[in-house]
Coordinates of C-alpha atoms in Angstrom, one line a residue:
X25 CA 26.4 20.3 33.4
X26 CA 28.9 17.9 37.0
X27 CA 26.9 15.6 37.6
X28 CA 25.5 12.6 35.7
X29 CA 21.2 13.1 34.3
X30 CA 18.5 10.6 34.7
X31 CA 15.2 11.3 32.6
X32 CA 12.6 9.1 33.4
X33 CA 10.7 8.8 29.6
X34 CA 8.4 7.5 28.8
X35 CA 5.3 6.6 25.8
X36 CA 2.6 6.6 24.5
X37 CA 0.3 7.8 27.6
X38 CA -0.7 4.3 28.3
X39 CA -3.2 4.1 31.5
X40 CA -0.5 1.9 34.1
X41 CA 2.5 5.2 32.7
X42 CA -0.5 7.7 34.6
X43 CA -0.8 5.2 38.3
X44 CA 3.1 4.9 37.6
X45 CA 2.8 9.5 38.0
X46 CA 0.6 9.1 40.4
X47 CA 1.5 6.2 43.3
X48 CA 5.1 6.1 42.5
X49 CA 7.4 8.7 41.3
X50 CA 4.9 11.7 42.8
X51 CA 4.9 10.5 46.4
X52 CA 8.8 10.5 45.4
X53 CA 9.4 13.2 44.0
X54 CA 11.0 12.0 41.1
X55 CA 9.8 14.6 37.5
X56 CA 9.2 12.5 35.0
X57 CA 8.1 13.4 31.2
X58 CA 4.8 11.0 28.5
X59 CA 4.8 11.5 25.3
X60 CA 1.1 11.4 24.1
X61 CA -0.2 10.4 21.3
X62 CA -3.3 13.1 21.5
X63 CA -5.2 12.1 18.8
X64 CA -5.0 8.0 20.8
X65 CA -7.0 10.4 23.9
X66 CA -9.2 13.3 22.1
X67 CA -11.0 9.8 20.8
X68 CA -9.9 6.9 23.2
X69 CA -8.8 4.9 20.4
X70 CA -7.0 1.7 22.2
X71 CA -5.0 -1.1 19.9
X72 CA -3.8 -3.4 21.9
X73 CA -0.5 -3.4 19.1
X74 CA 0.8 0.0 19.6
X75 CA -1.4 0.6 23.6
X76 CA -0.8 -2.8 26.1
X77 CA -3.8 -4.5 27.6
X78 CA -3.9 -1.6 30.3
X79 CA -5.2 0.9 27.6
X80 CA -5.0 4.6 27.8
X81 CA -4.8 7.6 30.1
X82 CA -7.9 9.0 30.0
X83 CA -8.2 13.3 28.5
X84 CA -9.0 14.2 33.1
X85 CA -5.8 12.2 33.4
X86 CA -3.7 13.2 31.4
X87 CA -5.1 17.0 32.6
X88 CA -3.4 15.9 36.3
X89 CA -0.1 15.2 34.7
X90 CA -0.6 18.5 33.9
X91 CA -1.0 20.0 36.6
X92 CA 1.2 18.5 38.5
X93 CA 4.7 20.5 38.0
X94 CA 6.8 17.3 38.7
X95 CA 6.0 16.3 35.6
X96 CA 6.5 17.1 31.3
X97 CA 3.8 16.5 28.7
X98 CA 5.7 15.7 25.0
X99 CA 4.0 15.8 22.0
X100 CA 3.6 11.9 20.3
X101 CA 1.9 12.7 16.8
X102 CA -1.1 13.0 16.6
X103 CA -2.7 9.3 15.3
X104 CA 1.0 8.4 16.7
X105 CA 2.4 8.7 13.5
X106 CA 5.4 10.8 12.5
X107 CA 4.4 12.9 8.6
X108 CA 4.3 16.0 9.7
X109 CA 0.9 16.7 9.1
X110 CA 0.5 13.5 11.8
X111 CA 2.7 15.9 14.3
X112 CA 1.6 19.7 14.0
X113 CA -2.2 17.9 14.4
X114 CA -0.5 16.2 17.5
X115 CA 0.8 19.3 19.1
X116 CA -2.3 21.6 18.2
X117 CA -4.3 19.5 20.1
X118 CA -1.7 20.2 23.2
X119 CA -1.5 23.5 22.7
X120 CA -5.3 24.1 22.7
X121 CA -5.6 21.4 25.9
X122 CA -3.1 23.6 27.2
X123 CA -2.2 27.1 26.8
X124 CA -0.5 27.2 30.1
X125 CA 2.8 24.9 28.4
X126 CA 5.0 27.4 26.6
X127 CA 7.7 25.2 25.7
X128 CA 7.4 21.1 23.8
X129 CA 9.6 18.5 22.9
X130 CA 8.4 15.6 20.4
X131 CA 9.0 12.2 20.5
X132 CA 9.2 10.1 17.7
X133 CA 6.6 7.5 17.7
X134 CA 8.3 4.1 17.4
X135 CA 11.5 6.0 17.6
X136 CA 12.1 6.0 13.6
X137 CA 13.1 9.8 13.5
X138 CA 17.1 9.9 13.4
X139 CA 18.7 12.5 14.2
X140 CA 20.6 12.8 10.2
X141 CA 16.4 12.7 9.4
X142 CA 16.0 15.6 12.5
X143 CA 18.7 17.6 11.8
X144 CA 18.0 17.6 7.7
X145 CA 15.1 19.4 8.6
X146 CA 15.3 20.7 11.6
X147 CA 13.3 24.4 10.8
X148 CA 10.6 22.7 10.1
X149 CA 10.8 20.6 13.3
X150 CA 11.7 24.3 15.5
X151 CA 8.5 25.9 13.1
X152 CA 6.7 23.3 15.3
X153 CA 7.9 24.8 18.4
X154 CA 10.1 21.3 19.5
X155 CA 12.8 22.2 21.5
X156 CA 14.1 18.6 21.1
X157 CA 13.7 16.2 19.3
X158 CA 14.3 12.8 21.2
X159 CA 14.1 9.7 19.1
X160 CA 15.6 6.8 19.9
X161 CA 18.9 4.2 21.1
X162 CA 21.8 5.2 18.6
X163 CA 21.9 3.0 15.9
X164 CA 21.9 5.1 13.3
X165 CA 26.3 3.9 12.4
X166 CA 26.8 -0.3 12.3
X167 CA 24.0 -1.1 13.2
X168 CA 24.2 -4.4 12.4
X169 CA 26.8 -4.7 14.5
X170 CA 24.3 -3.3 17.6
X171 CA 21.4 -4.7 17.0
X172 CA 23.6 -8.0 17.1
X173 CA 25.3 -6.5 20.8
X174 CA 22.0 -6.0 22.0
X175 CA 20.1 -8.9 21.5
X176 CA 23.0 -11.1 23.4
X177 CA 22.9 -8.3 26.4
X178 CA 19.3 -9.7 26.4
X179 CA 20.2 -13.3 25.7
X180 CA 22.9 -13.5 28.1
X181 CA 21.8 -10.4 31.0
X182 CA 25.2 -9.0 31.1
X183 CA 24.9 -5.7 32.4
X184 CA 28.8 -5.7 30.3
X185 CA 26.8 -6.0 27.2
X186 CA 23.9 -3.9 27.8
X187 CA 26.6 -1.2 29.0
X188 CA 28.9 -1.4 26.1
X189 CA 25.5 -1.7 23.3
X190 CA 24.2 1.7 25.3
X191 CA 26.7 3.3 26.8
X192 CA 26.6 5.8 22.7
X193 CA 23.0 6.5 23.2
X194 CA 22.8 8.1 26.7
X195 CA 23.6 12.0 26.1
X196 CA 26.1 14.3 26.4
X197 CA 26.8 18.1 28.3
X198 CA 26.1 20.3 26.3
X199 CA 22.5 18.7 24.8
X200 CA 22.1 18.4 20.6
X201 CA 18.4 19.4 19.5
X202 CA 18.1 15.5 18.4
X203 CA 18.6 13.7 21.6
X204 CA 18.6 9.2 21.4
X205 CA 16.7 7.5 24.4
X206 CA 18.1 3.6 25.3
X207 CA 14.5 1.4 25.7
X208 CA 13.8 -0.4 28.5
X209 CA 11.8 -3.5 27.9
X210 CA 10.0 -6.7 29.6
X211 CA 14.1 -8.4 28.7
X212 CA 15.4 -5.8 30.1
X213 CA 17.2 -6.9 34.3
X214 CA 17.0 -4.3 37.0
X215 CA 20.9 -4.8 37.0
X216 CA 21.0 -2.8 33.1
X217 CA 19.8 -0.3 33.6
X218 CA 21.3 -0.2 36.9
X219 CA 25.4 0.2 34.7
X220 CA 24.0 2.5 32.6
X221 CA 23.3 4.9 35.8
X222 CA 26.5 4.3 37.6
X223 CA 28.1 4.6 33.6
X224 CA 26.6 7.9 33.7
X225 CA 27.4 9.1 37.1
X226 CA 31.0 7.8 35.9
X227 CA 31.5 10.2 33.7
X228 CA 28.8 13.1 33.8
X229 CA 26.5 12.4 30.5
X230 CA 22.8 11.8 30.6
X231 CA 21.2 8.7 30.0
X232 CA 16.5 9.0 28.7
X233 CA 15.0 6.2 30.1
X234 CA 12.7 5.6 27.6
X235 CA 9.6 3.4 29.5
X236 CA 6.7 2.3 28.1
X237 CA 4.5 -0.5 29.4
X238 CA 4.9 -0.9 33.7
X239 CA 2.9 -3.4 36.1
X240 CA 3.4 -6.2 37.9
X241 CA 4.6 -9.9 37.2
X242 CA 0.5 -11.1 37.1
X243 CA -0.5 -8.8 35.4
X244 CA -1.4 -9.4 31.3
X245 CA 0.1 -7.0 31.0
X246 CA 3.3 -7.8 31.6
X247 CA 2.7 -10.4 29.3
X248 CA 3.1 -7.4 26.6
X249 CA 7.0 -7.4 25.2
X250 CA 7.9 -3.8 26.0
X251 CA 5.8 -4.4 29.3
X252 CA 8.4 -3.6 32.2
X253 CA 7.8 -5.2 36.4
X254 CA 6.0 -3.1 38.4
X255 CA 8.6 -4.1 41.7
X256 CA 11.9 -3.8 39.1
X257 CA 10.9 -0.1 38.4
X258 CA 10.7 0.4 42.0
X259 CA 13.6 -0.2 42.9
X260 CA 15.8 1.4 40.6
X261 CA 13.9 4.5 41.4
X262 CA 14.7 3.5 45.4
X263 CA 18.3 3.0 43.4
X264 CA 18.5 6.9 42.2
X265 CA 17.2 8.9 44.2
X266 CA 19.8 7.4 47.0
X267 CA 22.6 9.1 44.5
X268 CA 20.3 11.8 43.8
X269 CA 20.8 12.2 47.8
X270 CA 23.9 11.3 48.1
X271 CA 24.5 14.4 44.7
X272 CA 25.8 12.0 42.4
X273 CA 23.0 12.7 40.0
X274 CA 20.5 14.9 38.7
X275 CA 16.7 13.1 37.8
X276 CA 15.4 15.8 35.8
X277 CA 13.0 15.7 33.1
X278 CA 14.2 17.1 29.3
X279 CA 12.7 20.2 28.7
X280 CA 14.3 21.6 31.9
X281 CA 17.2 19.9 30.9
X282 CA 17.1 21.4 27.1
X283 CA 16.4 25.1 28.1
X284 CA 18.7 24.7 31.4
X285 CA 21.4 24.8 28.7
X286 CA 20.4 28.2 27.2

């Protein structure tokens, strides 16, 4: 890869994610991936603690995501769990709904699956048809130190500390089967995310930005810990599009990066 890569990644298939895809990302021609707990969608499960105040996408809204070539749909369990039975039920339901999906990735619910576990169970994930598994931040080693630095970054709002904490959670090229992601939460500032983007430009590496909710500051959803400010998200989109036009970065989905290396 001769340039850095940025991926916009969304967990849980929330209703506000649908609005972001339709009203922001599609008009700007920005690719993204959504990881779907298909049992939540099928049963209409809407637990505020897991999904937020805006609730889930409908099946019809998910159909729109599947039909738009900019976007990737990935597995996220059936009922948002990490056991193999739930993961298999989840991906089987997605393949039933969308038989045209030939390759699919998995994002660990709650980002709990680490690289060691995935590599020790690699054959099981591949047997289920996954082209990659995405976890969360790379805190498997020096966990306490990294958590302390992460807290410091959020309290100080320092882009430098944030970059130092999460530069180990970017993915190198060529990629591994297991991918790390960088969580973007309410306390993450726009300048901190831009610092990671700039790091990827300079070092030609790949950052998967892991979002959950996106909404306005006046919304009830924004009171939720995992919601990021819509205005900051739009500013971030404008920034990465500028870098893309300057041929400094590629904005792409994980499945296209992973399959493009084969």
